[in-house]
Amino acid sequence: MGVCSSTPVSAEEAAKIDLKKIEKMTAERERIEACQAEKRRKSRSRSSGRESESDHDDEEPNDDEMEAMGLA
């Protein structure tokens, strides 16, 4: 955004932009976690044998996604 901008961005404005990005990513992370919690809940109600594997598989990619976003 600000990299290609012809007008300089103050440090305060840049901080506000960064804060908005972080808030957006945090909200997305919370939405993903809520969705996965619901999937795990449904999975547990159907089958108790697979729950530990599905829990582990669901959590791993999110940590990688957070690292890719620079929040981890």
Protein backbone atom coordinates (compact mmCIF):
# COMPACT_ATOMS: atom_id res chain seq x y z
CA MET A 1 0.00 0.00 0.00
CA GLY A 2 2.32 2.70 1.27
CA VAL A 3 5.31 1.40 -0.67
CA CYS A 4 4.02 2.56 -4.05
CA SER A 5 2.28 5.65 -2.71
CA SER A 6 3.48 8.96 -4.10
CA THR A 7 2.61 10.76 -0.85
CA PRO A 8 4.74 10.04 2.19
CA VAL A 9 3.05 8.28 5.10
CA SER A 10 3.76 9.43 8.63
CA ALA A 11 4.86 6.94 11.25
CA GLU A 12 1.55 7.46 13.06
CA GLU A 13 -0.46 6.73 9.90
CA ALA A 14 1.67 3.66 9.18
CA ALA A 15 1.07 2.41 12.73
CA LYS A 16 -2.68 2.87 12.28
CA ILE A 17 -2.57 0.93 9.00
CA ASP A 18 -0.55 -1.85 10.65
CA LEU A 19 -2.99 -1.97 13.57
CA LYS A 20 -5.93 -2.31 11.19
CA LYS A 21 -4.16 -5.17 9.38
CA ILE A 22 -3.43 -6.93 12.68
CA GLU A 23 -7.03 -6.50 13.84
CA LYS A 24 -8.30 -7.91 10.55
CA MET A 25 -5.97 -10.93 10.77
CA THR A 26 -6.90 -11.48 14.41
CA ALA A 27 -10.60 -11.46 13.53
CA GLU A 28 -9.93 -13.94 10.71
CA ARG A 29 -7.95 -16.17 13.08
CA GLU A 30 -10.80 -16.11 15.60
CA ARG A 31 -13.30 -16.99 12.87
CA ILE A 32 -11.15 -19.92 11.72
CA GLU A 33 -10.73 -21.18 15.29
CA ALA A 34 -14.49 -20.96 15.91
CA CYS A 35 -15.17 -22.88 12.70
CA GLN A 36 -12.66 -25.57 13.61
CA ALA A 37 -14.04 -25.86 17.13
CA GLU A 38 -17.48 -26.44 15.63
CA LYS A 39 -16.05 -29.08 13.26
CA ARG A 40 -14.31 -30.83 16.17
CA ARG A 41 -17.52 -30.74 18.20
CA LYS A 42 -19.46 -32.32 15.32
CA SER A 43 -16.69 -34.87 14.73
CA ARG A 44 -16.67 -35.89 18.39
CA SER A 45 -20.42 -36.37 18.40
CA ARG A 46 -20.15 -38.70 15.38
CA SER A 47 -16.93 -40.56 16.14
CA SER A 48 -14.82 -40.56 19.28
CA GLY A 49 -12.00 -42.61 17.71
CA ARG A 50 -10.73 -39.91 15.33
CA GLU A 51 -10.92 -36.84 17.56
CA SER A 52 -7.28 -36.67 18.66
CA GLU A 53 -5.98 -36.95 15.10
CA SER A 54 -8.41 -34.39 13.68
CA ASP A 55 -7.64 -31.93 16.48
CA HIS A 56 -3.92 -32.10 15.74
CA ASP A 57 -4.41 -31.80 11.98
CA ASP A 58 -6.72 -28.80 12.32
CA GLU A 59 -4.33 -26.86 14.55
CA GLU A 60 -1.08 -27.29 12.58
CA PRO A 61 -1.99 -25.33 9.42
CA ASN A 62 -3.30 -22.39 11.44
CA ASP A 63 0.03 -21.95 13.20
CA ASP A 64 1.74 -21.94 9.82
CA GLU A 65 -0.81 -19.46 8.48
CA MET A 66 -0.19 -17.16 11.42
CA GLU A 67 3.57 -17.36 10.84
CA ALA A 68 3.01 -16.56 7.17
CA MET A 69 0.99 -13.51 8.23
CA GLY A 70 3.80 -12.46 10.56
CA LEU A 71 1.77 -12.69 13.76
CA ALA A 72 3.31 -15.77 15.33
